[in-house]
PDB file of C-alpha atoms and ligand atoms in Angstrom:
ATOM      1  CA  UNK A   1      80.072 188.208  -3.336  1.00  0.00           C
ATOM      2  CA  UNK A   2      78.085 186.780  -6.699  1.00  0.00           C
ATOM      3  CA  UNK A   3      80.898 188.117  -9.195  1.00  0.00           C
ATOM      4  CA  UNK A   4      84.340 189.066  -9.008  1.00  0.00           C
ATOM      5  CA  UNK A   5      86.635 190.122 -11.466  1.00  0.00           C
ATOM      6  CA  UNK A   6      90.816 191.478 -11.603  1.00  0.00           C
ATOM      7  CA  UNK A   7      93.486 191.475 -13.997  1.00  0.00           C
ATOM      8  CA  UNK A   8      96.513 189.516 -13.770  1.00  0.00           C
ATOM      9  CA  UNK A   9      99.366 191.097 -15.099  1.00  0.00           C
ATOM     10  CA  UNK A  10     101.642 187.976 -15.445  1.00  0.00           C
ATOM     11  CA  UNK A  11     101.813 184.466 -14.401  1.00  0.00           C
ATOM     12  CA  UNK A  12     102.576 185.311 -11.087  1.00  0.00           C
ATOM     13  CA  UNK A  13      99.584 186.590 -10.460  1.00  0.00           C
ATOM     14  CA  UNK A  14      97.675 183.931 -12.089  1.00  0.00           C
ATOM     15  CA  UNK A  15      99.407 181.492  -9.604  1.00  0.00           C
ATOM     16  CA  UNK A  16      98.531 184.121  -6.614  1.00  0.00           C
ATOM     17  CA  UNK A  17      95.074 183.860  -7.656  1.00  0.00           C
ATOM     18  CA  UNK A  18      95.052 179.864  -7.874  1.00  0.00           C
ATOM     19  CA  UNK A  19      96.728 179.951  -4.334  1.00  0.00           C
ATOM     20  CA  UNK A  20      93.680 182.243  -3.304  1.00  0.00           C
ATOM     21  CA  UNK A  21      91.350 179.925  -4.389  1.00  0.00           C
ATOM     22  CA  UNK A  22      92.562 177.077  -2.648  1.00  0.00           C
ATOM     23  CA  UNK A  23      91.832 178.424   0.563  1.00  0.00           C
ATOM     24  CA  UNK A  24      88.502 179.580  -0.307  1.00  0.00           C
ATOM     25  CA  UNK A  25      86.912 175.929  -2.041  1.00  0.00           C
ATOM     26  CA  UNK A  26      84.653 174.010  -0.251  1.00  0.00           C
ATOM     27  CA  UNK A  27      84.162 170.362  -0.650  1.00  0.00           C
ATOM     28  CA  UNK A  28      81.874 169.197  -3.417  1.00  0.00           C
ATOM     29  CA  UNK A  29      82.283 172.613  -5.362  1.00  0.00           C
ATOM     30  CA  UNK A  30      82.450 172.143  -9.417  1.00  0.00           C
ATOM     31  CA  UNK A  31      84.573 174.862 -10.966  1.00  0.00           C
ATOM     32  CA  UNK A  32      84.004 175.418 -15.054  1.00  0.00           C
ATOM     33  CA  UNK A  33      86.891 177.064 -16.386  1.00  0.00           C
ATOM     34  CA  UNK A  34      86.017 178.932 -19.955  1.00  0.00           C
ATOM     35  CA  UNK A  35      88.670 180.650 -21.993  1.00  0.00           C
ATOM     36  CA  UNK A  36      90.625 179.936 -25.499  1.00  0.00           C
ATOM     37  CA  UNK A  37      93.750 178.160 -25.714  1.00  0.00           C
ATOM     38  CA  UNK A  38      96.428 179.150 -23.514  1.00  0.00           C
ATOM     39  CA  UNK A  39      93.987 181.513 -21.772  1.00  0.00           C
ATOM     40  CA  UNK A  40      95.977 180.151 -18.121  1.00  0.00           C
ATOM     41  CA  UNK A  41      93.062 177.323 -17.194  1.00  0.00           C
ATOM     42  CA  UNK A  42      95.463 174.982 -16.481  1.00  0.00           C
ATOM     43  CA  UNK A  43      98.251 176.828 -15.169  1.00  0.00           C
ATOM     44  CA  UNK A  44      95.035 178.482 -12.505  1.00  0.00           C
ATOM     45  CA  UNK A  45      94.453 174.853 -11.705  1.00  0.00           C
ATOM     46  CA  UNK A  46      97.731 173.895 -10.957  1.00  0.00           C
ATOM     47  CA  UNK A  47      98.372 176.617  -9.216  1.00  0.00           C
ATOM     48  CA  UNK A  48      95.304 175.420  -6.790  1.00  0.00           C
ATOM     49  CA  UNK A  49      96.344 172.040  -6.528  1.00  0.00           C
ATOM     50  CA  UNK A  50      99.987 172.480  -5.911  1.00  0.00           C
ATOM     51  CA  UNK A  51      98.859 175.388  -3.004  1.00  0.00           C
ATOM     52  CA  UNK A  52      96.592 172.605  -1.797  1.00  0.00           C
ATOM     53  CA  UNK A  53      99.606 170.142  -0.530  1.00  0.00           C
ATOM     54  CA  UNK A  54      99.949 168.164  -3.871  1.00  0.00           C
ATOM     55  CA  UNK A  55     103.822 167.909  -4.232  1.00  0.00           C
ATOM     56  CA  UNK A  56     103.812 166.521  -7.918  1.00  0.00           C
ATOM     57  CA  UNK A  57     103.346 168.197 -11.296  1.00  0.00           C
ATOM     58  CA  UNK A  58     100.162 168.717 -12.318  1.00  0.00           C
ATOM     59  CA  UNK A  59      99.839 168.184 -16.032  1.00  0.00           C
ATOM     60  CA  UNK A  60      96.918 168.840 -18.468  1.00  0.00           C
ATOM     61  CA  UNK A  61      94.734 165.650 -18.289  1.00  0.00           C
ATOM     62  CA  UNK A  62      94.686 166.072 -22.511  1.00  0.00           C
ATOM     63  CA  UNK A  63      94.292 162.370 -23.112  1.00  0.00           C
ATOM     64  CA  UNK A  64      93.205 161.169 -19.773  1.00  0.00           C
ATOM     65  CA  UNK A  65      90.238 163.365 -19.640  1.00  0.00           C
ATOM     66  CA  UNK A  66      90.326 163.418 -16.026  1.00  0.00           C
ATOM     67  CA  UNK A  67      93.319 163.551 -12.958  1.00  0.00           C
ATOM     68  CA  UNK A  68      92.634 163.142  -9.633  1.00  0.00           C
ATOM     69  CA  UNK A  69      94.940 164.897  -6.887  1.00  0.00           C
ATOM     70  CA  UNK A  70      94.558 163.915  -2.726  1.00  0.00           C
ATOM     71  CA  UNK A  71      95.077 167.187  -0.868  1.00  0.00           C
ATOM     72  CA  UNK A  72      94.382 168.714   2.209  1.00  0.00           C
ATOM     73  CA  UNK A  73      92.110 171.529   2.515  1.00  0.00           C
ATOM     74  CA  UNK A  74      91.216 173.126   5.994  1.00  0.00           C
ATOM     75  CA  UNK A  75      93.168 170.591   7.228  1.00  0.00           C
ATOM     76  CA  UNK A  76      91.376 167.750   6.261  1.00  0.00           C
ATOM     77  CA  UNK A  77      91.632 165.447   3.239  1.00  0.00           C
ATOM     78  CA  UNK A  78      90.245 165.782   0.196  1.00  0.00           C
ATOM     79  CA  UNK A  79      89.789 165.174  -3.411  1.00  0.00           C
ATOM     80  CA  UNK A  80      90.245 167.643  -6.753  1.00  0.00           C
ATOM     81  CA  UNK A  81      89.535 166.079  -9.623  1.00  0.00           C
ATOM     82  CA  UNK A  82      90.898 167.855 -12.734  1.00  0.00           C
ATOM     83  CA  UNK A  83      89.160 167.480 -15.857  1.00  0.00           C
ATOM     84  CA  UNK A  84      90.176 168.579 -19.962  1.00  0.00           C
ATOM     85  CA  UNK A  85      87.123 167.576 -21.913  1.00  0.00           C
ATOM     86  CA  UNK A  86      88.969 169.622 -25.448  1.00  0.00           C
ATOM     87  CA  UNK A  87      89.401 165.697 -26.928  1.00  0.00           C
ATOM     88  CA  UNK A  88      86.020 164.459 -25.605  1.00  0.00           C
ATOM     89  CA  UNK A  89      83.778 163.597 -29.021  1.00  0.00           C
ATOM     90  CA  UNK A  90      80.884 163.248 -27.360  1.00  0.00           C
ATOM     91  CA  UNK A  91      78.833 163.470 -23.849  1.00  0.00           C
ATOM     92  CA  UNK A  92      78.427 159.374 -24.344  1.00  0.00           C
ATOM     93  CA  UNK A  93      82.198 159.206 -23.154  1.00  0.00           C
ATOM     94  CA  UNK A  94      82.054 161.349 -20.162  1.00  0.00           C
ATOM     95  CA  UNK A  95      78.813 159.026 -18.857  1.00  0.00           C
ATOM     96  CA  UNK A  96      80.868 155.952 -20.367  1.00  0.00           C
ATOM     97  CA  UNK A  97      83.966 157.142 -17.945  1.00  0.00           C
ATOM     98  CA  UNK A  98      82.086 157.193 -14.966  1.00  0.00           C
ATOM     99  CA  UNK A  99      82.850 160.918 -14.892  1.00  0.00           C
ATOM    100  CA  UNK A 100      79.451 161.571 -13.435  1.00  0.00           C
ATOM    101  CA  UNK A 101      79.800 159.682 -10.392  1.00  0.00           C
ATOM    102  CA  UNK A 102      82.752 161.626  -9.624  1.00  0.00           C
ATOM    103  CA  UNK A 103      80.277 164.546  -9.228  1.00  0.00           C
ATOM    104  CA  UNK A 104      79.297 163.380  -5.883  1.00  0.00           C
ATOM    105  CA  UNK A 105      79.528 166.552  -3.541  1.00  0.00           C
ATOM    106  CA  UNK A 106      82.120 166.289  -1.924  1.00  0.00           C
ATOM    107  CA  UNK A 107      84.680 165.847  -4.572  1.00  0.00           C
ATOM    108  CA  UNK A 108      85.914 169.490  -6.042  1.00  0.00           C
ATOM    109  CA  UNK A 109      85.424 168.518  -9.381  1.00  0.00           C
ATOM    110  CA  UNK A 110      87.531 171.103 -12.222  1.00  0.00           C
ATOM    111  CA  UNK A 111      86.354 171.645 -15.540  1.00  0.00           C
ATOM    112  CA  UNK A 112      88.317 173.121 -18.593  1.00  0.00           C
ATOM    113  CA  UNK A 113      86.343 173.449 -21.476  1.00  0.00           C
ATOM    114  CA  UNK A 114      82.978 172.733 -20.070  1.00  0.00           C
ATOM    115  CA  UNK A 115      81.506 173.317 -23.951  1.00  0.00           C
ATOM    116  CA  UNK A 116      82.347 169.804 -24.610  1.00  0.00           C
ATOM    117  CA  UNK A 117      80.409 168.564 -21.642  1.00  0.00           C
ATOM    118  CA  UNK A 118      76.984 169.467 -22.217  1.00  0.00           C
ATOM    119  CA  UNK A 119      74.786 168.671 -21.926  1.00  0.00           C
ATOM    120  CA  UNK A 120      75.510 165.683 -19.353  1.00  0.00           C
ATOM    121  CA  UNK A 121      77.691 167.048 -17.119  1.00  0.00           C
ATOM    122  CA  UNK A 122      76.566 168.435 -13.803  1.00  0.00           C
ATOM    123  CA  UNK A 123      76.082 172.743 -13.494  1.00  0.00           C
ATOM    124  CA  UNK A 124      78.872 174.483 -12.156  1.00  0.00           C
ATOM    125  CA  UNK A 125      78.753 176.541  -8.629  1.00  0.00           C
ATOM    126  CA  UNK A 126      81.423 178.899  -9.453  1.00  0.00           C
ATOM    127  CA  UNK A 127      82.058 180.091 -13.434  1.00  0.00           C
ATOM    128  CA  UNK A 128      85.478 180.937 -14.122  1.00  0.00           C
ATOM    129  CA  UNK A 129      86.784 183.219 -17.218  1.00  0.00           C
ATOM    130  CA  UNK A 130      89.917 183.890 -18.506  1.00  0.00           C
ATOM    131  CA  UNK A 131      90.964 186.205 -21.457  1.00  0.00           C
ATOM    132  CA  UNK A 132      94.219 187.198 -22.599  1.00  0.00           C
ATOM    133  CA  UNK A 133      94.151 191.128 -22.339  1.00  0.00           C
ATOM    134  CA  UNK A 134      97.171 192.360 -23.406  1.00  0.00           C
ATOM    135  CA  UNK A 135     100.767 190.798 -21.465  1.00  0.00           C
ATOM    136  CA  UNK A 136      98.060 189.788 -19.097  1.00  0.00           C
ATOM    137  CA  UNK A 137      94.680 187.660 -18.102  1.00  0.00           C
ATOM    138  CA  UNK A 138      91.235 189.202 -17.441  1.00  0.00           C
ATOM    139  CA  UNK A 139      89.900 187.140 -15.088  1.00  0.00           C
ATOM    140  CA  UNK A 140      86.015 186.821 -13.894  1.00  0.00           C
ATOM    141  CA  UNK A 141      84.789 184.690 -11.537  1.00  0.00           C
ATOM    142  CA  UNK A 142      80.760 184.033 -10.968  1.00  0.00           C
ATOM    143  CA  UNK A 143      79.001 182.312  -8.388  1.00  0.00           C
ATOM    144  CA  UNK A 144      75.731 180.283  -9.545  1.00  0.00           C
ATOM    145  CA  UNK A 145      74.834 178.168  -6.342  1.00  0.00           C
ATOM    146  CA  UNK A 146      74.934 179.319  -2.583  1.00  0.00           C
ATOM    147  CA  UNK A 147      78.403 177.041  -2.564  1.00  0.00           C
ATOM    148  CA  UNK A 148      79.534 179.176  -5.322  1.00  0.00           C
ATOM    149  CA  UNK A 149      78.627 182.275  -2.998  1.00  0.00           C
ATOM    150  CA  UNK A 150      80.021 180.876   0.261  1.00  0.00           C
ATOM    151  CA  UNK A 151      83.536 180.606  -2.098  1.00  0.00           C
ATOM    152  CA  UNK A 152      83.547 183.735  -3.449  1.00  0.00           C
ATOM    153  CA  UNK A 153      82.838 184.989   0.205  1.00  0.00           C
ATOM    154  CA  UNK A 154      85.497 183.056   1.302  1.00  0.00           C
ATOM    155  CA  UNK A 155      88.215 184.648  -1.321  1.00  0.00           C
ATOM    156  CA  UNK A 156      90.537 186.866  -0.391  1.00  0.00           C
ATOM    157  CA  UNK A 157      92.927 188.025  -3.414  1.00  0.00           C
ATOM    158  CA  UNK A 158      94.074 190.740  -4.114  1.00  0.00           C
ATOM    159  CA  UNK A 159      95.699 191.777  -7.703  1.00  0.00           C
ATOM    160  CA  UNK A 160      98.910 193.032  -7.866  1.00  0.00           C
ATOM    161  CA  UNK A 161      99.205 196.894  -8.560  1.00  0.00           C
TER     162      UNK A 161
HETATM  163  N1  ATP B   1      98.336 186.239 -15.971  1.00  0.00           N
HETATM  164  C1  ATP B   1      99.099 185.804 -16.982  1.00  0.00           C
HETATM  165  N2  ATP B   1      99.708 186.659 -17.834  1.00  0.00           N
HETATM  166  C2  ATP B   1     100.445 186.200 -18.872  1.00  0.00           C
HETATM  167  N3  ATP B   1     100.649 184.894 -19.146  1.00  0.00           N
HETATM  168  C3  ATP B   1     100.060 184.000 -18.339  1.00  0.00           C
HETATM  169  C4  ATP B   1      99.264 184.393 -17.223  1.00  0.00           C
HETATM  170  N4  ATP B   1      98.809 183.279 -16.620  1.00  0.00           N
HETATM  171  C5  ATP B   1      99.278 182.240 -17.308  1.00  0.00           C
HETATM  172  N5  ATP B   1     100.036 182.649 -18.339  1.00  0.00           N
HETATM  173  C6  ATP B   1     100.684 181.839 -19.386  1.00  0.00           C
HETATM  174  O1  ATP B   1      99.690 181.482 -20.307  1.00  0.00           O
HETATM  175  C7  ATP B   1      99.812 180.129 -20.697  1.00  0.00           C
HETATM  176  C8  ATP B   1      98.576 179.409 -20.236  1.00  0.00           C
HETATM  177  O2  ATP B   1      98.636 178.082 -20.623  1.00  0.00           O
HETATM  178  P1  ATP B   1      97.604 177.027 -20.075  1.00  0.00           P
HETATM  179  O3  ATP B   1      98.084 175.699 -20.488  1.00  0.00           O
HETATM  180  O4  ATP B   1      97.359 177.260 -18.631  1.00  0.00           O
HETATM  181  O5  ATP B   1      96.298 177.440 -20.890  1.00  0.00           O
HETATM  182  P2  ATP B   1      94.895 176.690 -20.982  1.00  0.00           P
HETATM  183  O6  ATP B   1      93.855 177.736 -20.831  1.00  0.00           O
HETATM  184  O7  ATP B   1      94.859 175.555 -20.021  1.00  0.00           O
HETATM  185  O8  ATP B   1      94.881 176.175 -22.482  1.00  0.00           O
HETATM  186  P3  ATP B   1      94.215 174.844 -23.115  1.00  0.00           P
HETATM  187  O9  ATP B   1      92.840 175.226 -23.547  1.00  0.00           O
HETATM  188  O10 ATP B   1      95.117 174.560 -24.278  1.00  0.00           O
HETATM  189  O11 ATP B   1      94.218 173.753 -22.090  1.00  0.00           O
HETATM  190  C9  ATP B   1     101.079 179.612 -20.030  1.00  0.00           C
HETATM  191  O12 ATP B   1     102.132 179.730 -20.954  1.00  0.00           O
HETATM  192  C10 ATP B   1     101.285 180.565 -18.856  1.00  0.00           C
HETATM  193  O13 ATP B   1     102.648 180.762 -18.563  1.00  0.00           O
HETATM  194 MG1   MG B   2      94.553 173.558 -20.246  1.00  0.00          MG
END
């Protein structure tokens, strides 16, 4: 499956849908996330992380740029790495954090606002949009690598009625 899209009627959903997703990564996968302010990027990744094992809070990584979480997916170990690049001023920071080391395949690296990025930082294997429709999200989700495919294959979500 190369493109997928549903609408999530409240945050329930969206969390159903990060849940989803967590099964269906594979290791080394980088996720852009596009969508305005409060469009649900974070609360999506959160939603992923906390369905992946991680017991703590997973809070926007505003300032930090960057948060890694351990989890466990398949039943083995690994890493998500969740990145806010709104406050980056330029691409000279994310090569100056070391941010593109991080992209190393087998880390599931997490991008909101991917925009700032560019043009250093590595192409995404699944594209992920969120729009506020309504109450609700639109949601889209686009594979651009074969990893990207094999996760979209992998999906299995369905929206609520
Ligand atoms: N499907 C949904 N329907 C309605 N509201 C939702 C849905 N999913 C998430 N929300 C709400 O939308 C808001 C999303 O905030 P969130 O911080 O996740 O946005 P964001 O896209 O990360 O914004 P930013 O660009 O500021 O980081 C939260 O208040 C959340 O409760
Ligand atoms: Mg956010």
């Amino acid at each position: 499956m190369q493109h997928f899209t549903a609408y999530l009627p409240d945050e329930s959903a969206t969390l159903l849908l990060g849940a989803a997703l967590a099964r269906a990564v594979v290791p080394g996968l980088v996720i852009y996330l596009h969508g305005d302010l409060g469009a649900g990027k974070t609360a999506l990744t959160r939603a992923l992380i906390q369905a992946a094992g991680h017991q703590g809070t997973v809070k926007s990584p505003t300032y930090t740029l960057s948060e890694p979480y351990r989890v466990q997916l398949d039943g083995q170990p690994a890493n998500i790495i969740h990145y806010d690049l709104y406050r980056m001023s330029s691409p000279e920071e994310f090569l100056d954090a070391g941010f593109r080391e991080d992209f190393d395949g087998k880390n599931i690296c997490i991008v909101e606002w991917p925009e700032k990025g560019e043009p250093v930082l590595p192409p995404p294997d699944v594209r992920v949009s969120l729009e506020v429709h309504g109450v609700g999200r639109a949601v889209e989700l686009q594979a651009l690598s074969p990893q990207g495919l094999l996760c979209l294959d992998r999906l299995s979500f369905a929206p609520p009625p």
